PDB file of C-alpha atoms and ligand atoms in Angstrom:
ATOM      1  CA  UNK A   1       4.505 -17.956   1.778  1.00 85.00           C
ATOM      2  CA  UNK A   2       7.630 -19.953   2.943  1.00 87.00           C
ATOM      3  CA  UNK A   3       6.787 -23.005   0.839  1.00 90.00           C
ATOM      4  CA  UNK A   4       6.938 -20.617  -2.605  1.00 92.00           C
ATOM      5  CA  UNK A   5      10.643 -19.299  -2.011  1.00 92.00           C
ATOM      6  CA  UNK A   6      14.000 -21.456  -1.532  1.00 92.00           C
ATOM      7  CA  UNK A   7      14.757 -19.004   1.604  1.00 91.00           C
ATOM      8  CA  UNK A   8      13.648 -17.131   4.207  1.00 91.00           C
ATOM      9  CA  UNK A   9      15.457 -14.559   3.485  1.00 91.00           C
ATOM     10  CA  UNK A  10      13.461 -14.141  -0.188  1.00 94.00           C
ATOM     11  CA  UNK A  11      10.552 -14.262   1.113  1.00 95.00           C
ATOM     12  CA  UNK A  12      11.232 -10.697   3.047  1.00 96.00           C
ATOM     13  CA  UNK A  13      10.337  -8.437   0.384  1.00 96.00           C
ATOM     14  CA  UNK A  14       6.740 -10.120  -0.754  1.00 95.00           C
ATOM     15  CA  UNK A  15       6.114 -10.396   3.020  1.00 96.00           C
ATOM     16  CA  UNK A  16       6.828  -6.472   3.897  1.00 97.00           C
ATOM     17  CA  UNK A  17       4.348  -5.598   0.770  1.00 94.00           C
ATOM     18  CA  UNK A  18       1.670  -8.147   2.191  1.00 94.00           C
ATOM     19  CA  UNK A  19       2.545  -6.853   5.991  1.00 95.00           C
ATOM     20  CA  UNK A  20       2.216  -2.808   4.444  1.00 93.00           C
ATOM     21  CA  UNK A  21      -1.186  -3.975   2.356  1.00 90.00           C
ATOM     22  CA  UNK A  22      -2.500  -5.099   5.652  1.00 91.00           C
ATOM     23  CA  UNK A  23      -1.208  -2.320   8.617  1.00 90.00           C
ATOM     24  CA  UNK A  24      -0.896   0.603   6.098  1.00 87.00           C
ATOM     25  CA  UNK A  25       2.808   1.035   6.658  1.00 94.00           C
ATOM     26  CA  UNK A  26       6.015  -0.967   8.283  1.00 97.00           C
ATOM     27  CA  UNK A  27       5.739   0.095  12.502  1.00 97.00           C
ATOM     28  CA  UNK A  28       8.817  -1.248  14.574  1.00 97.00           C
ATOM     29  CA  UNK A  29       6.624  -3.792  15.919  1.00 97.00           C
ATOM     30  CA  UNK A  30       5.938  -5.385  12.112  1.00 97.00           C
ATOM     31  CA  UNK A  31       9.310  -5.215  11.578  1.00 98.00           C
ATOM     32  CA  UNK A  32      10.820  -6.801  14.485  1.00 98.00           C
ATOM     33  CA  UNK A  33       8.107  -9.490  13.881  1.00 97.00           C
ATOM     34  CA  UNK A  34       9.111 -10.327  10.605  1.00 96.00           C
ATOM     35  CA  UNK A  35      13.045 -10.483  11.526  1.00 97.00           C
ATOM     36  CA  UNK A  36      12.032 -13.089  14.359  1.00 97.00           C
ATOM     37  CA  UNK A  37      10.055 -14.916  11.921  1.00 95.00           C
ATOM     38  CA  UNK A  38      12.550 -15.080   8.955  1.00 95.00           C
ATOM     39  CA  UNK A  39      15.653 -15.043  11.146  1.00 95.00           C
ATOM     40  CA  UNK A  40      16.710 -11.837  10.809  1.00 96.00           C
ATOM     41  CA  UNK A  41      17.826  -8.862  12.080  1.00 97.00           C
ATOM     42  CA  UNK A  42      16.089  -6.111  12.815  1.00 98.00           C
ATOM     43  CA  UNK A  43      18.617  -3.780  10.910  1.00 98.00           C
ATOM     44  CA  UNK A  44      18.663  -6.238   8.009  1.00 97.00           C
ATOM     45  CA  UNK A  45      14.691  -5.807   7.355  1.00 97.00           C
ATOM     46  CA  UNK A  46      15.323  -1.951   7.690  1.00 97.00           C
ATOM     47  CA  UNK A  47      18.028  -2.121   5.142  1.00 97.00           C
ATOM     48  CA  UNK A  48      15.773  -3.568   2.716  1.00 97.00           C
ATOM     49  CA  UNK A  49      12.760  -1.414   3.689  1.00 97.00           C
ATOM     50  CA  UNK A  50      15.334   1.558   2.956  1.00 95.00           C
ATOM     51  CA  UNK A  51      15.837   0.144  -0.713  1.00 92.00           C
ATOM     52  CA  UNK A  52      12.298  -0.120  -2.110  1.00 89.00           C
ATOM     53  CA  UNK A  53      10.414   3.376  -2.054  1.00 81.00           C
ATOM     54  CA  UNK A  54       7.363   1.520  -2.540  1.00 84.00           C
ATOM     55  CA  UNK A  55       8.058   0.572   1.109  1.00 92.00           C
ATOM     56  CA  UNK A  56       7.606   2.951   4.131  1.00 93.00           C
ATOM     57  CA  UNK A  57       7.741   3.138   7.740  1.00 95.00           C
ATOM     58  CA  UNK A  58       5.815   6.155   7.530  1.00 92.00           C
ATOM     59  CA  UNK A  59       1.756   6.187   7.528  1.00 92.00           C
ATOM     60  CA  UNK A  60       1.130   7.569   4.262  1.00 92.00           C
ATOM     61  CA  UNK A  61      -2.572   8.179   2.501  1.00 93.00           C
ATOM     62  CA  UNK A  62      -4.748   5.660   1.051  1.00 92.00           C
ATOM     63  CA  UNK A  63      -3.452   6.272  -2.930  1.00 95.00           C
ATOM     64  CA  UNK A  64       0.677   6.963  -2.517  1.00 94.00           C
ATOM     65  CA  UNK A  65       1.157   8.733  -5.722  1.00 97.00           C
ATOM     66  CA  UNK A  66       4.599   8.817  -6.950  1.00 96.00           C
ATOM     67  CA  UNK A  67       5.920  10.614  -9.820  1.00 98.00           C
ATOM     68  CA  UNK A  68       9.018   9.697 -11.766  1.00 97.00           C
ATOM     69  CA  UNK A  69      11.366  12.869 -12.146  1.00 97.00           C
ATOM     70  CA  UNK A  70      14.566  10.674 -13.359  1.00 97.00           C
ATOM     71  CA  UNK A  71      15.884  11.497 -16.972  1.00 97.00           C
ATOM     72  CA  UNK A  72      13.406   9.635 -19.211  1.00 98.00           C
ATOM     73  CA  UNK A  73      10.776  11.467 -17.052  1.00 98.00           C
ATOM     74  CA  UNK A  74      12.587  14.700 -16.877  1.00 97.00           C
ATOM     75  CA  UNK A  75      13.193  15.641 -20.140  1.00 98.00           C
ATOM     76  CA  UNK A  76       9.155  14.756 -20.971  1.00 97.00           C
ATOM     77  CA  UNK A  77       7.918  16.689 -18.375  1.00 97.00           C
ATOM     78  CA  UNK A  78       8.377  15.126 -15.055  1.00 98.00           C
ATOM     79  CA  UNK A  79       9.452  18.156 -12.896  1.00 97.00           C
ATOM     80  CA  UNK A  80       6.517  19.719 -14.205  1.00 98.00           C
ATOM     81  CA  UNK A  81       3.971  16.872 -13.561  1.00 98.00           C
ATOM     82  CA  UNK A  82       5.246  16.522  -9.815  1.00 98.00           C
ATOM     83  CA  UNK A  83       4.704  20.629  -9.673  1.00 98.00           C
ATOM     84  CA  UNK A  84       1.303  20.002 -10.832  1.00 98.00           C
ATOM     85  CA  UNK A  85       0.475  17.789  -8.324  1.00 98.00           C
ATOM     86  CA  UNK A  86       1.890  19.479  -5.584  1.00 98.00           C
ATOM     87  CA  UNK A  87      -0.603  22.215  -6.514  1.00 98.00           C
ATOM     88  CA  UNK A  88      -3.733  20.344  -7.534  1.00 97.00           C
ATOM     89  CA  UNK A  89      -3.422  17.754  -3.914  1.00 98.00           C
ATOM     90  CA  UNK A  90      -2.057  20.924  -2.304  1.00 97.00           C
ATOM     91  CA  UNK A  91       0.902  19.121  -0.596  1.00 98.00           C
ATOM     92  CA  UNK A  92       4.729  18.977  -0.837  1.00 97.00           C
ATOM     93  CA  UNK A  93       6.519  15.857  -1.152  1.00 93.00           C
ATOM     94  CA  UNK A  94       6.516  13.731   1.485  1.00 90.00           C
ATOM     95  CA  UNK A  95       2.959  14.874   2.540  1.00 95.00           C
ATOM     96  CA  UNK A  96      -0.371  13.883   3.330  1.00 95.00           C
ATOM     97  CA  UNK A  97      -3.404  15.402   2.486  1.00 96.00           C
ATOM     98  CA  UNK A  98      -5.600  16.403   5.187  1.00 96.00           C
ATOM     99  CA  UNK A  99      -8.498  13.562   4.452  1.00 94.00           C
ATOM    100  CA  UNK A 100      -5.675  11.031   4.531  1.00 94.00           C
ATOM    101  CA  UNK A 101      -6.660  10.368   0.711  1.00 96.00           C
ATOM    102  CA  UNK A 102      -3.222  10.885  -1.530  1.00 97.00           C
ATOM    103  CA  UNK A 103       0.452  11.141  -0.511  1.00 96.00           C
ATOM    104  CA  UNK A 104       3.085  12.360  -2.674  1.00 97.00           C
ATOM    105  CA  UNK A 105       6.423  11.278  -3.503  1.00 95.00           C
ATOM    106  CA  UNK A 106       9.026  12.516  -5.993  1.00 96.00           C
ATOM    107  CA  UNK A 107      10.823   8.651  -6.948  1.00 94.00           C
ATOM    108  CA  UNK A 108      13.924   7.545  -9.612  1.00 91.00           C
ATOM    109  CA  UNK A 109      12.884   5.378 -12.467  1.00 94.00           C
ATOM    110  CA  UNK A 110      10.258   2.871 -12.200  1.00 93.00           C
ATOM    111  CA  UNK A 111      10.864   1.109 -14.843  1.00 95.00           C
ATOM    112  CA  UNK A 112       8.732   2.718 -17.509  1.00 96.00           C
ATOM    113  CA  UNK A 113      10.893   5.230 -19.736  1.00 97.00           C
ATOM    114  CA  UNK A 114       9.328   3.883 -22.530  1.00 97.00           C
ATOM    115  CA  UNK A 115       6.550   5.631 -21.855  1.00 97.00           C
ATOM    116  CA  UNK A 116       7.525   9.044 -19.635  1.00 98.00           C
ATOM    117  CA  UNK A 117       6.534  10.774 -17.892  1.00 98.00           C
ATOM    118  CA  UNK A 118       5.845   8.553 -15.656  1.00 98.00           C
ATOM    119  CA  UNK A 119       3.697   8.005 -12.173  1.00 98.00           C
ATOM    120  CA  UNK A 120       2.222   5.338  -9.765  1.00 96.00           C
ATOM    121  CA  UNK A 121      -0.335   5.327  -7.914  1.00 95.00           C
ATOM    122  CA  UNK A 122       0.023   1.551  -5.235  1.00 91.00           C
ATOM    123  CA  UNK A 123       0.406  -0.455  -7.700  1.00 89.00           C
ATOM    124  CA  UNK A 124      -1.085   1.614 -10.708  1.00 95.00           C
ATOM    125  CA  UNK A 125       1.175   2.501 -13.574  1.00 96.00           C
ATOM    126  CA  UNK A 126       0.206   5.509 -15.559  1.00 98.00           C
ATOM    127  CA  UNK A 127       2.167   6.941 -18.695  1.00 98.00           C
ATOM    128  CA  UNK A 128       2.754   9.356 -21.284  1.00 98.00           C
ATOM    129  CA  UNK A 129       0.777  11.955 -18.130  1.00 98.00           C
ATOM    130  CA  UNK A 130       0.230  14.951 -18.874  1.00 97.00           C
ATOM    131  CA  UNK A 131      -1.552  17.903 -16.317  1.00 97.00           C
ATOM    132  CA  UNK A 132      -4.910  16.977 -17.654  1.00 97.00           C
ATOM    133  CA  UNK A 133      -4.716  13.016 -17.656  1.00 98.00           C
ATOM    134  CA  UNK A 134      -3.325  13.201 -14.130  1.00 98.00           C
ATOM    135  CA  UNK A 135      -5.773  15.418 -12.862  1.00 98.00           C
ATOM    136  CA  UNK A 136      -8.175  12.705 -14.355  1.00 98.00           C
ATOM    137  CA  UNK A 137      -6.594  10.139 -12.687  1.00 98.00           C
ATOM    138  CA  UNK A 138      -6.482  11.824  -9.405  1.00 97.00           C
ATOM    139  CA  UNK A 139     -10.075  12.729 -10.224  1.00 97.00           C
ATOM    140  CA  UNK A 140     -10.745   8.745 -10.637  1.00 97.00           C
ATOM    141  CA  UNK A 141      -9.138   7.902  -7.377  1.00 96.00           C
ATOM    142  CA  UNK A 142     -11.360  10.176  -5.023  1.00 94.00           C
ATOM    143  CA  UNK A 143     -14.620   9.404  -7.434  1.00 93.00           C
ATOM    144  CA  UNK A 144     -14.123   5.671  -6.757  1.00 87.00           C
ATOM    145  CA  UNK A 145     -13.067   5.866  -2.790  1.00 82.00           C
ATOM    146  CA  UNK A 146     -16.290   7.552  -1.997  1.00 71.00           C
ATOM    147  CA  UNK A 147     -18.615   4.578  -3.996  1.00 64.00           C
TER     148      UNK A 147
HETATM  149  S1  FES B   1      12.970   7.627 -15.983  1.00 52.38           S
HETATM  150 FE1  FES B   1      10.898   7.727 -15.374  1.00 52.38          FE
HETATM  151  S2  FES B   1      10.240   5.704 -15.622  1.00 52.38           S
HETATM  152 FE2  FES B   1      12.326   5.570 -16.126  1.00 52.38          FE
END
């Protein structure tokens, strides 16, 4: 990946997304790895990690869905839609279910107002949600793990 970015430094965030894809989430070992590699430090890479929620140094489940709750989101519903899915996964934020399937996270704008209320699932977007089209989506995710 070096030869596609002018710095090492640049190539830290595509490299913590491919190093996540691959070990599920950032340990201190992949971290400390990847600050040797691109001459960093240790705190550095954590800074960054600390900056992207799509980043985590947390295990988390197999779909990470987050909901957007910030004020495009809020005003169409976004509280709401996060309730929902606290009830229908039958987690909190910041949880796992039990079969290691979904996670949960409450995030600020990603970037599609546009289009609130907002969620994404990895690297899903999914818009104008409501209860039902989540639940379908949710319902999609599970259907298509177990084939
Ligand atoms: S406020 Fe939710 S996507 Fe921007």
């Amino acid at each position: 990946m070096l030869g596609h970015y002018p710095t090492k430094r640049s190539v830290l965030v595509p490299t913590l997304l491919y190093a996540q894809d691959e070990h599920g989430f950032l340990s201190d070992e992949v971290i400390h790895e990847l600050a040797q590699r691109l001459e960093l430090t240790d705190l550095e890479v954590c800074n960054v990690i600390s900056y992207y929620s799509m980043l985590t140094t947390k295990p988390r489940g197999k779909f990470n869905v987050q909901v957007c709750t910030n004020i495009a989101c809020l005003v169409r519903g976004g509280e709401e839609l996060l309730d929902h899915c606290k009830q229908r996964l039958g987690i909190g934020k910041a949880e796992t279910t039990a079969d290691g399937l979904f996670s949960l996270e409450e995030v600020e704008c990603i970037g599609a107002c546009s289009w609130a209320p907002a969620a994404q699932v990895n690297y899903d977007f999914h818009e104008n949600l409501t209860p039902d089209k989540m639940d379908q989506i949710l319902e999609n995710y599970k259907t298509n793990e177990s084939h």
